[in-house]
PDB file of C-alpha atoms in Angstrom:
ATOM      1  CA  UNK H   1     199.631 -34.434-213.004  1.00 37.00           C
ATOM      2  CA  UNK H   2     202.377 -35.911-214.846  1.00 46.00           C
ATOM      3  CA  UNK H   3     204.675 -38.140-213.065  1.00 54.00           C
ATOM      4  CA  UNK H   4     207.545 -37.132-215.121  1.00 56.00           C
ATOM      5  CA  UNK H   5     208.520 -33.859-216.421  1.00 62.00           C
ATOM      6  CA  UNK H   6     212.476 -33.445-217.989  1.00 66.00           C
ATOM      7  CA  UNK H   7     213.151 -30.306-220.206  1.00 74.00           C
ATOM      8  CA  UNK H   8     213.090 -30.571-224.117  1.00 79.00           C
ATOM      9  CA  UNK H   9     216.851 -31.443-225.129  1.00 91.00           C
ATOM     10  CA  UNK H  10     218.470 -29.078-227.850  1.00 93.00           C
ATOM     11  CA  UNK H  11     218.814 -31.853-231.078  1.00 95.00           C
ATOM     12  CA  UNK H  12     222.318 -32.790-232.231  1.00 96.00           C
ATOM     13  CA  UNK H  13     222.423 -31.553-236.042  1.00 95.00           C
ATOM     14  CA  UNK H  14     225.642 -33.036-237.963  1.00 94.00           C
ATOM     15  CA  UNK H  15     226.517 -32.710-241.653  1.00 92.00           C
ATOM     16  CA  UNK H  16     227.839 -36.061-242.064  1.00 91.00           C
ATOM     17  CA  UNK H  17     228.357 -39.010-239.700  1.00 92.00           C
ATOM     18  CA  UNK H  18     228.562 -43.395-240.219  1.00 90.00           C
ATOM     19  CA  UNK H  19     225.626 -44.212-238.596  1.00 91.00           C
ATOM     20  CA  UNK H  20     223.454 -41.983-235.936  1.00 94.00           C
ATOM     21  CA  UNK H  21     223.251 -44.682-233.741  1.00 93.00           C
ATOM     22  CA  UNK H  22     226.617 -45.153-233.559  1.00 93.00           C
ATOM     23  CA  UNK H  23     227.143 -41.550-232.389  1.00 95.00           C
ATOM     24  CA  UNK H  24     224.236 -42.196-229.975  1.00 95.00           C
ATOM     25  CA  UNK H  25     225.313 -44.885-228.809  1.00 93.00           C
ATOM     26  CA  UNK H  26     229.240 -43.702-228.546  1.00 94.00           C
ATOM     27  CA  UNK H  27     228.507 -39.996-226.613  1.00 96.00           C
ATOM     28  CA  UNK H  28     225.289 -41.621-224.878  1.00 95.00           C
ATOM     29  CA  UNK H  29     226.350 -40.893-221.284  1.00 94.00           C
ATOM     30  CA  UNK H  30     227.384 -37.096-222.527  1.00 95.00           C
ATOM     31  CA  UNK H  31     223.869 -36.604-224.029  1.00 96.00           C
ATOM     32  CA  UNK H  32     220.830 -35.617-222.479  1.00 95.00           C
ATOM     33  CA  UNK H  33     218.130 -37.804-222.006  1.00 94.00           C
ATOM     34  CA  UNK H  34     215.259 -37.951-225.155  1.00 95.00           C
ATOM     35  CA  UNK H  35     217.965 -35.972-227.400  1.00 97.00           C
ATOM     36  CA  UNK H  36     217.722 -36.479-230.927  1.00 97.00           C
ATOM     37  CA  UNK H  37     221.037 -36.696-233.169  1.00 97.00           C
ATOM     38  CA  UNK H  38     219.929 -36.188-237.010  1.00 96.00           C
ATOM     39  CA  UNK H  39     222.254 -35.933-240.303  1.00 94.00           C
ATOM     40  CA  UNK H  40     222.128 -34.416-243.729  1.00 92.00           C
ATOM     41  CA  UNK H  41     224.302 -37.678-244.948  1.00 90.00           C
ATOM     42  CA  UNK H  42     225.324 -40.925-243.573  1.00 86.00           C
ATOM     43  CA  UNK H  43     228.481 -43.204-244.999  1.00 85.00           C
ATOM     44  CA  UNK H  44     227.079 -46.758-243.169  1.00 70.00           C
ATOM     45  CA  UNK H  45     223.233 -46.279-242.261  1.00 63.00           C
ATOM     46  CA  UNK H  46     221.845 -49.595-240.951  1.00 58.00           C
ATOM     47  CA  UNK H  47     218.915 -51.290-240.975  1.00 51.00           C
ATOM     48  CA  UNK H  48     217.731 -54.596-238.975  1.00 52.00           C
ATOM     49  CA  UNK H  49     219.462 -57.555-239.159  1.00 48.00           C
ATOM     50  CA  UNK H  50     223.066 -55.384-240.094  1.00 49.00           C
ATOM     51  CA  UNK H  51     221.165 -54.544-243.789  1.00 53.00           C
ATOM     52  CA  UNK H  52     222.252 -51.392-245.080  1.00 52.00           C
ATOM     53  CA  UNK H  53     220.512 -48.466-245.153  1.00 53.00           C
ATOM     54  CA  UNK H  54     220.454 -46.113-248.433  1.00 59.00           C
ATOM     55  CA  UNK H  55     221.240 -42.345-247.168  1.00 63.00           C
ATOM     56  CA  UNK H  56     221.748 -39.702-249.679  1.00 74.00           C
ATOM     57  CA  UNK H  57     222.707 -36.569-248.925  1.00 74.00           C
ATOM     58  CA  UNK H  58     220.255 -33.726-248.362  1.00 82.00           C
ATOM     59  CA  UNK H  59     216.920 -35.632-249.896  1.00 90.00           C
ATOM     60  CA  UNK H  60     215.764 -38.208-246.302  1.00 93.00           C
ATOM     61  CA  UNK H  61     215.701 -37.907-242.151  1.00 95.00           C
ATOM     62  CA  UNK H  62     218.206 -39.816-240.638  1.00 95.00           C
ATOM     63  CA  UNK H  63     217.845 -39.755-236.665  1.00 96.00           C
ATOM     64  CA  UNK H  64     218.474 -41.195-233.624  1.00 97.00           C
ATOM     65  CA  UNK H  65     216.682 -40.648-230.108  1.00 97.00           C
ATOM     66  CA  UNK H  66     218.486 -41.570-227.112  1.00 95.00           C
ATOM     67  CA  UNK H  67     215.910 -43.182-224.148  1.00 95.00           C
ATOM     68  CA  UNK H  68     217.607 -43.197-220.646  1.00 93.00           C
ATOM     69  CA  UNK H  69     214.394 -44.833-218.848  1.00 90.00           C
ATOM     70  CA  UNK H  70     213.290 -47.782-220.668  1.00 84.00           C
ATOM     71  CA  UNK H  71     211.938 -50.658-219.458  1.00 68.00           C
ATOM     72  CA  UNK H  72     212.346 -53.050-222.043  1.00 73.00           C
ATOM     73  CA  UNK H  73     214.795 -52.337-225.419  1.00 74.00           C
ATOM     74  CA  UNK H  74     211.819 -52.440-228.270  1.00 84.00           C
ATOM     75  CA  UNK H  75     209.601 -49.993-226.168  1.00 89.00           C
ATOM     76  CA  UNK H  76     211.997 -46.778-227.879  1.00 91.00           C
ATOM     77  CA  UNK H  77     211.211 -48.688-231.361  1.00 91.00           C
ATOM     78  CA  UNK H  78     207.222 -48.154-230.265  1.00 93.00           C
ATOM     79  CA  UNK H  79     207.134 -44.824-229.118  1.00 93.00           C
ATOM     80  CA  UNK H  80     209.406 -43.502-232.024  1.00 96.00           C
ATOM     81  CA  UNK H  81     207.118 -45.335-234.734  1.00 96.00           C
ATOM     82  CA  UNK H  82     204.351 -43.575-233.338  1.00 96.00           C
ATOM     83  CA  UNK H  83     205.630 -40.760-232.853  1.00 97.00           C
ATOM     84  CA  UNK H  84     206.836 -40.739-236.402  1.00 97.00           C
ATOM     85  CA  UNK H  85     203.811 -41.692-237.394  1.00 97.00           C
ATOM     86  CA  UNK H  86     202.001 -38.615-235.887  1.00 97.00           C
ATOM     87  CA  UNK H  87     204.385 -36.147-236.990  1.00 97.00           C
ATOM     88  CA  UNK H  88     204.021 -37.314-240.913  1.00 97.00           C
ATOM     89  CA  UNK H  89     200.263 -37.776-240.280  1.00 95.00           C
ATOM     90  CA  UNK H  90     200.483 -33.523-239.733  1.00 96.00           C
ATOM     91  CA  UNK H  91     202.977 -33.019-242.087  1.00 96.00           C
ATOM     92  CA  UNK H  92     201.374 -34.818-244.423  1.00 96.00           C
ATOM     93  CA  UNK H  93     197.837 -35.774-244.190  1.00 95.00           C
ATOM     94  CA  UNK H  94     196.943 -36.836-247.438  1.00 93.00           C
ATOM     95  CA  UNK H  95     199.932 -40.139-247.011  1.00 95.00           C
ATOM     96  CA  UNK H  96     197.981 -42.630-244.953  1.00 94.00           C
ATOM     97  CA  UNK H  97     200.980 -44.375-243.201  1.00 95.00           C
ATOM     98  CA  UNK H  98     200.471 -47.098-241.240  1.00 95.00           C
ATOM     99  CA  UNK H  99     202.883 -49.609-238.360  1.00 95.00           C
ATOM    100  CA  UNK H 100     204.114 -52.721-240.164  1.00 92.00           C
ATOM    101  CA  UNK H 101     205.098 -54.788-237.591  1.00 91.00           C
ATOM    102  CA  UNK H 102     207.893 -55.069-235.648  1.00 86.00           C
ATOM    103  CA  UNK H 103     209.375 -51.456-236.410  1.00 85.00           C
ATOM    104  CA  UNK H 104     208.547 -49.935-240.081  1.00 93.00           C
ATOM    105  CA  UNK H 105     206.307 -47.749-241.435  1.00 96.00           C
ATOM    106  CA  UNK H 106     204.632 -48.308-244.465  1.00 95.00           C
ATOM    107  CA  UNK H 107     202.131 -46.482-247.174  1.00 95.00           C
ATOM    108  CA  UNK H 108     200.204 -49.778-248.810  1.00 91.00           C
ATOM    109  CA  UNK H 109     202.523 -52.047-249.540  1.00 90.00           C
ATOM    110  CA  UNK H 110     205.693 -50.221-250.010  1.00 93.00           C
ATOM    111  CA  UNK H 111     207.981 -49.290-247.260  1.00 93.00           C
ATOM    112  CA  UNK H 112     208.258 -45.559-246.259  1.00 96.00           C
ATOM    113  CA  UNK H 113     210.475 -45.741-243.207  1.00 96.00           C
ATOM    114  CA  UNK H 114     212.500 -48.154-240.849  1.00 92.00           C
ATOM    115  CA  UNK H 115     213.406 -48.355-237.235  1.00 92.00           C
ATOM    116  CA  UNK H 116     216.059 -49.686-235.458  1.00 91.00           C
ATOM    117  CA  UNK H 117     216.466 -49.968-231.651  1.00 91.00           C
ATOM    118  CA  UNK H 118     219.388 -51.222-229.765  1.00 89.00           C
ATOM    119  CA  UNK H 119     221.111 -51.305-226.404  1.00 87.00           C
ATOM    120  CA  UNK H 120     223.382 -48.569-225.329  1.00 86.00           C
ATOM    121  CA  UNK H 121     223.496 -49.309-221.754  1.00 82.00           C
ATOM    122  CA  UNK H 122     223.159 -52.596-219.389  1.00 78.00           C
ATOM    123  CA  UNK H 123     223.455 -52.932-215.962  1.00 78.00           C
ATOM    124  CA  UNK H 124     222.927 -56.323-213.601  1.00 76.00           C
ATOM    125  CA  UNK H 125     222.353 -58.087-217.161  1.00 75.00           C
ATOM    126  CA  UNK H 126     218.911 -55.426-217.747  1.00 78.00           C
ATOM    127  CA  UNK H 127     219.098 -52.898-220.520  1.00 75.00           C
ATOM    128  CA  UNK H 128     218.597 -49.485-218.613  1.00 80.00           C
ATOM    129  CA  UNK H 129     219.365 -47.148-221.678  1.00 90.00           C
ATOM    130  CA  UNK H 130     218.521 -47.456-225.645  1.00 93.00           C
ATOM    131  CA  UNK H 131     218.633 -45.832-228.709  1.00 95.00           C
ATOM    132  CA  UNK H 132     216.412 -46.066-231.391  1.00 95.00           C
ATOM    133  CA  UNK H 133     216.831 -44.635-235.101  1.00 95.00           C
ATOM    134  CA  UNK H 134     214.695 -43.805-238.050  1.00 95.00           C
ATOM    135  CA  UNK H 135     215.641 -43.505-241.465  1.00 94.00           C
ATOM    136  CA  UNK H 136     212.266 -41.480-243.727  1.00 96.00           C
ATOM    137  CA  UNK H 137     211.888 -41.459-247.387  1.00 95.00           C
ATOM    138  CA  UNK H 138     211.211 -37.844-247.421  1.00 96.00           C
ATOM    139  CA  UNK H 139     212.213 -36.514-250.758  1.00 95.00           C
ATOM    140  CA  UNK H 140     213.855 -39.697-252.776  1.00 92.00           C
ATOM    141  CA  UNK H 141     212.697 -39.219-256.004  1.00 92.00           C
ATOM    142  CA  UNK H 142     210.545 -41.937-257.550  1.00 89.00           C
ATOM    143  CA  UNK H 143     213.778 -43.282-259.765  1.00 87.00           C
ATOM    144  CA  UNK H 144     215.837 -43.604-257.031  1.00 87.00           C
ATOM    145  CA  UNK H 145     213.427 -45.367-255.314  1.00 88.00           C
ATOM    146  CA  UNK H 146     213.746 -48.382-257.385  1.00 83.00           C
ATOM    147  CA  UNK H 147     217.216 -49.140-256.444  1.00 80.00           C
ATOM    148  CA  UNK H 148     216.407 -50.338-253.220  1.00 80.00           C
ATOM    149  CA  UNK H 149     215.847 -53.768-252.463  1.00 76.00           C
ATOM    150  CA  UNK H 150     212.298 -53.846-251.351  1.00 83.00           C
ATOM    151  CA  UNK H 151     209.343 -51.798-252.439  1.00 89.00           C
ATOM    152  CA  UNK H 152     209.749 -48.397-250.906  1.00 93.00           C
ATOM    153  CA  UNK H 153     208.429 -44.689-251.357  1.00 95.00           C
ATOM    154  CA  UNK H 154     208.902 -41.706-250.260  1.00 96.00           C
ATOM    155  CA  UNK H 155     206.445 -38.818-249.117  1.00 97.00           C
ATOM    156  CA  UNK H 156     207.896 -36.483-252.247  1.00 96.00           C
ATOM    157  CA  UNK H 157     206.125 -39.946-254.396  1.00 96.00           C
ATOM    158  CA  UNK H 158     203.142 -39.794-252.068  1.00 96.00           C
ATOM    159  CA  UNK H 159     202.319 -36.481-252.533  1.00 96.00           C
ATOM    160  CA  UNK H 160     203.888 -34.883-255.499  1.00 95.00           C
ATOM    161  CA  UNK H 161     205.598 -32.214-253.861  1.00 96.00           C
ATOM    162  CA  UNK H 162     208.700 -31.382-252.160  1.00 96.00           C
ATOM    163  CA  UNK H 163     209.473 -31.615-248.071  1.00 97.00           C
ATOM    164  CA  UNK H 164     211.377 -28.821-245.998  1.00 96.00           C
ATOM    165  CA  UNK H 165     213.868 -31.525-244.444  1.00 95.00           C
ATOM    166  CA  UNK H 166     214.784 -28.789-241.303  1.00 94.00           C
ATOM    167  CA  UNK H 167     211.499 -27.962-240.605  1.00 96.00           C
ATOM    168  CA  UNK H 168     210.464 -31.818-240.934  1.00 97.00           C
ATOM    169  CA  UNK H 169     213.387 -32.955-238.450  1.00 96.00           C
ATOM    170  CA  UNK H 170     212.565 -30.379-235.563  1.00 95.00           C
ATOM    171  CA  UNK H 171     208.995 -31.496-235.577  1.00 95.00           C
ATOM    172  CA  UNK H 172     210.168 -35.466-235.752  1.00 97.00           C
ATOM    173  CA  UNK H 173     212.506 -34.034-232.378  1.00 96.00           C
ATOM    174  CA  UNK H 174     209.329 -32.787-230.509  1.00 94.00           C
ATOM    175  CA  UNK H 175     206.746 -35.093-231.659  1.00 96.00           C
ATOM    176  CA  UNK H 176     208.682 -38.199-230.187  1.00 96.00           C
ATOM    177  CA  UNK H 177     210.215 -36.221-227.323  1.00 96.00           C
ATOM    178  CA  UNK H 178     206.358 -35.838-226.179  1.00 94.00           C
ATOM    179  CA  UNK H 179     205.724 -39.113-226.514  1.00 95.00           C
ATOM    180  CA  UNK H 180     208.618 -39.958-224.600  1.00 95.00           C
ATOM    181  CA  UNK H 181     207.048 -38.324-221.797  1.00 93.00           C
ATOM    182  CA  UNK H 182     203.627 -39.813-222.842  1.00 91.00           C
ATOM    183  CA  UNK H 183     205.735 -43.150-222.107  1.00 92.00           C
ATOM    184  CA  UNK H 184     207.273 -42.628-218.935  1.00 91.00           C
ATOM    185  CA  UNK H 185     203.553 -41.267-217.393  1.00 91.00           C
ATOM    186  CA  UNK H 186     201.871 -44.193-218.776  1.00 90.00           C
ATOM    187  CA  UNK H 187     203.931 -47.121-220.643  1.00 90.00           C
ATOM    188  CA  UNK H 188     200.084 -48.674-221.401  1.00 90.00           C
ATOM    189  CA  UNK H 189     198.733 -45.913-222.806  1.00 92.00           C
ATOM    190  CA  UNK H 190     202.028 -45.363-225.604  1.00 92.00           C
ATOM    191  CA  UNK H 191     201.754 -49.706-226.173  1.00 91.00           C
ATOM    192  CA  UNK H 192     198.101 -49.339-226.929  1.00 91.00           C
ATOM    193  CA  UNK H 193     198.657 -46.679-229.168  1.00 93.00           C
ATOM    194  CA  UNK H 194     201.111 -48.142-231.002  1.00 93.00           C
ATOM    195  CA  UNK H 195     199.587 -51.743-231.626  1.00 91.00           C
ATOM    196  CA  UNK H 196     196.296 -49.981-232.355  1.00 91.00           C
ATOM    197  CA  UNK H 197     198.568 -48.473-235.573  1.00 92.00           C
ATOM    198  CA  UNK H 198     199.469 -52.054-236.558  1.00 92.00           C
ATOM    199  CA  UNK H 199     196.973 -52.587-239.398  1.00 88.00           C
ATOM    200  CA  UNK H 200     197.743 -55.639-240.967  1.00 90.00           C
ATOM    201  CA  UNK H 201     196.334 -57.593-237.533  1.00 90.00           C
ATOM    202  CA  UNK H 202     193.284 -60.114-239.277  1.00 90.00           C
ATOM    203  CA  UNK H 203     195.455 -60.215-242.391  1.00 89.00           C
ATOM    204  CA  UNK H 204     197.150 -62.561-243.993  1.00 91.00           C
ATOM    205  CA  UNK H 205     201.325 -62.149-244.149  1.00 91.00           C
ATOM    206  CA  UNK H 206     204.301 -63.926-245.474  1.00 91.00           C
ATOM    207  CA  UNK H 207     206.752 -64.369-242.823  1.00 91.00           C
ATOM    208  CA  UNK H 208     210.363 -65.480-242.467  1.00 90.00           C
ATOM    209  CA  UNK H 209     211.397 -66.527-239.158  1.00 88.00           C
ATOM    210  CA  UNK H 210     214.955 -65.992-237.256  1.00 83.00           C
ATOM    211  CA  UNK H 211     216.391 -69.043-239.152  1.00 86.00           C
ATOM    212  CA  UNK H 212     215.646 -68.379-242.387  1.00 88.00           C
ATOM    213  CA  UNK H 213     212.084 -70.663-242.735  1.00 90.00           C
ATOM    214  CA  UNK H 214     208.958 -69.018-244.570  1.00 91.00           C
ATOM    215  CA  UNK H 215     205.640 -68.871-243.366  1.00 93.00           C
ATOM    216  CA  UNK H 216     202.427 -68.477-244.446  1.00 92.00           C
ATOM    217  CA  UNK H 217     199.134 -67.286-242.205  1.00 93.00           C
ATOM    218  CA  UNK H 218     197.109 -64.534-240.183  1.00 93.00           C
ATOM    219  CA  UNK H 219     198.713 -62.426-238.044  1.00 94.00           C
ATOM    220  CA  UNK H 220     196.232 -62.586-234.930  1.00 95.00           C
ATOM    221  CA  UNK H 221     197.060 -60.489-232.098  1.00 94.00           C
ATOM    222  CA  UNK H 222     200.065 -58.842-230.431  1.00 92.00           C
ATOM    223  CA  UNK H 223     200.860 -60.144-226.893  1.00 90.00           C
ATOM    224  CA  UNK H 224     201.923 -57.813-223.950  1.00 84.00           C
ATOM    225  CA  UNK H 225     205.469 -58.225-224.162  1.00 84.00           C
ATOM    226  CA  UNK H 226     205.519 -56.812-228.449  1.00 87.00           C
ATOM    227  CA  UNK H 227     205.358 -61.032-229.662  1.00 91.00           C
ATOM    228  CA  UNK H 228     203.101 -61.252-232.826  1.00 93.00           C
ATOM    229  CA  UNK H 229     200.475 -64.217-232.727  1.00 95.00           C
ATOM    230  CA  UNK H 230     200.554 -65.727-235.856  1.00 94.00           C
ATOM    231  CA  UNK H 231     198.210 -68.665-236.834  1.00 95.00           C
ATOM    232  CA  UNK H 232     199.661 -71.261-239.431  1.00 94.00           C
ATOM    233  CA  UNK H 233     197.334 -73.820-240.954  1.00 93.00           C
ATOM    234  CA  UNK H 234     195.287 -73.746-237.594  1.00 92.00           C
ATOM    235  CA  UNK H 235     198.020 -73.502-234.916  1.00 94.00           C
ATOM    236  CA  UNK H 236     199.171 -70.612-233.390  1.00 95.00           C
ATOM    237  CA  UNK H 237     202.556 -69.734-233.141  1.00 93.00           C
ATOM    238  CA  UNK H 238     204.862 -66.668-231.214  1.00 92.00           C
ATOM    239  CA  UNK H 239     207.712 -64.774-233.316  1.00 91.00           C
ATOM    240  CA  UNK H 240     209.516 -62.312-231.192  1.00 86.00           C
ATOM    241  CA  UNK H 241     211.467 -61.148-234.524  1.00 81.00           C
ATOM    242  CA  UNK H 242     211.008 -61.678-237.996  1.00 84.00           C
ATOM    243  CA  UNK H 243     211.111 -60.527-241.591  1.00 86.00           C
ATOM    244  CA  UNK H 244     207.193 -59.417-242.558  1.00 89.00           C
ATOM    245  CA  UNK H 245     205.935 -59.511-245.946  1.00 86.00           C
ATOM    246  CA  UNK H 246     202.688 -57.905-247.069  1.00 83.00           C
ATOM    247  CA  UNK H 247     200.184 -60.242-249.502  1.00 70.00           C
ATOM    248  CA  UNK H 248     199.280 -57.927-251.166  1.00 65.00           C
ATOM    249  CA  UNK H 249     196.195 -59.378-252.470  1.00 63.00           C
ATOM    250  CA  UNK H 250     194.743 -60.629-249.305  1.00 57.00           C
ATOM    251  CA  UNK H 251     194.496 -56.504-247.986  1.00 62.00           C
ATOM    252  CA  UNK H 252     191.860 -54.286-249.478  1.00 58.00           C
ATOM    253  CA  UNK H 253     193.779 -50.820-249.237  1.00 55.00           C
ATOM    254  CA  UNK H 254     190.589 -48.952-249.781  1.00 56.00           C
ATOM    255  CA  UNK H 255     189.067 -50.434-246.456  1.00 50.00           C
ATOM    256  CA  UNK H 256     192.230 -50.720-244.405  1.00 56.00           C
ATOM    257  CA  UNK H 257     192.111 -48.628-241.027  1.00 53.00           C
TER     258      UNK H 257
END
């Protein structure tokens, strides 16, 4: 019997806005709880680390899910990747997405979406309320993908074929809002999940740490609290946050699951 049961919030659909989190985050005490707010444009999408996010009009998801009972801030990053990541695997099941580590999904080496999570609500110094948004390459056409900054594609690329964006966003809205509830029955089970999508575990990655230093080694393990173990020329190491970068050569894409 589940321990928590709330009723399936009616998604907030806007035309054009700055950023969805920042609407989130602005009307989050108006909103209910698991609500989705998702726009056909946005004027000053952001990514991690204040980078901005491309957002044309009409062609990608933008979306932002509003989490009233976390326990920790990154948890609404986890349960949105994989609940992302489930809803694309059924819309699309010939794009074998995977979790890059911390928050992004990717196809092979090139990016296909990004999360970010942040604080909308603190109490007695302890975050009781986050939001957590997702931009998706759904239909960016393969030249526009080479204007951004980072290998990226899109599931139009992937599979050849174009994406009904309304249809695409409701099922985004009920995919994570179930895992949402998968989270606040069982917090383990939705963690397990979600590290179990993070592939590139045994591999070797190029990382750059909160202050700007690169690093080269084998991501080992993620800890209980999100932390990737990451062993450098024999020693291990803890990075709470930091900018991931598939080698490319060292995964065989053929054999990855």
């Amino acid at each position: 019997m589940m321990k928590h049961t709330i009723p399936v919030p009616e998604p907030v659909l806007l035309d054009v806005v700055d950023s969805t989190n920042t609407y989130a985050r602005t009307h989050f005490d108006q909103l209910p709880d698991g609500t989705m707010v998702a726009a056909r444009c946005q004027t000053a999408g952001r990514g991690r680390r204040g980078r901005a996010w491309l957002s044309p009009a009409g062609q990608n998801i933008y979306a932002t899910f509003l989490f009233k009972h976390l326990a920790d801030g990154f948890h609404g990053g986890c349960l949105v990747g994989v609940g992302a990541l489930a809803c694309l695997r059924e819309a699309a099941p010939g794009v074998d997405a995977f979790l890059k580590w911390p928050n992004d999904l990717y196809v092979r080496e090139r990016k296909l979406a990004g999360l970010l999570c942040e604080s909308a609500r603190i109490e007695a110094g302890r975050i009781t309320g986050a939001v957590a948004g997702i931009g998706i390459n759904v239909n960016l056409p393969p030249e526009e993908l080479l204007s951004v900054d980072q290998p990226a594609t899109s599931l139009l690329a992937e599979e050849k074929r174009e994406f009904n964006l309304e249809i695409l966003t409701k099922r985004l809205a009920e995919t994570v809002f179930r895992y949402y509830i998968t989270y606040l029955n069982s917090a383990d089970a939705l963690l397990a999940e979600w590290r179990s999508a993070n592939r590139l575990i045994g591999r070797k990655i190029s990382v750059t740490d909160s202050y700007g230093s690169a690093h080269e080694g084998i991501f080992r393990a993620i800890s209980a609290d999100g932390s990737m173990i990451f062993e450098e020329n024999g020693q291990m190491k803890c990075f709470t946050c930091c900018d991931v970068k598939i080698n490319r050569e060292s995964v065989d894409w053929n054999h990855l699951t």
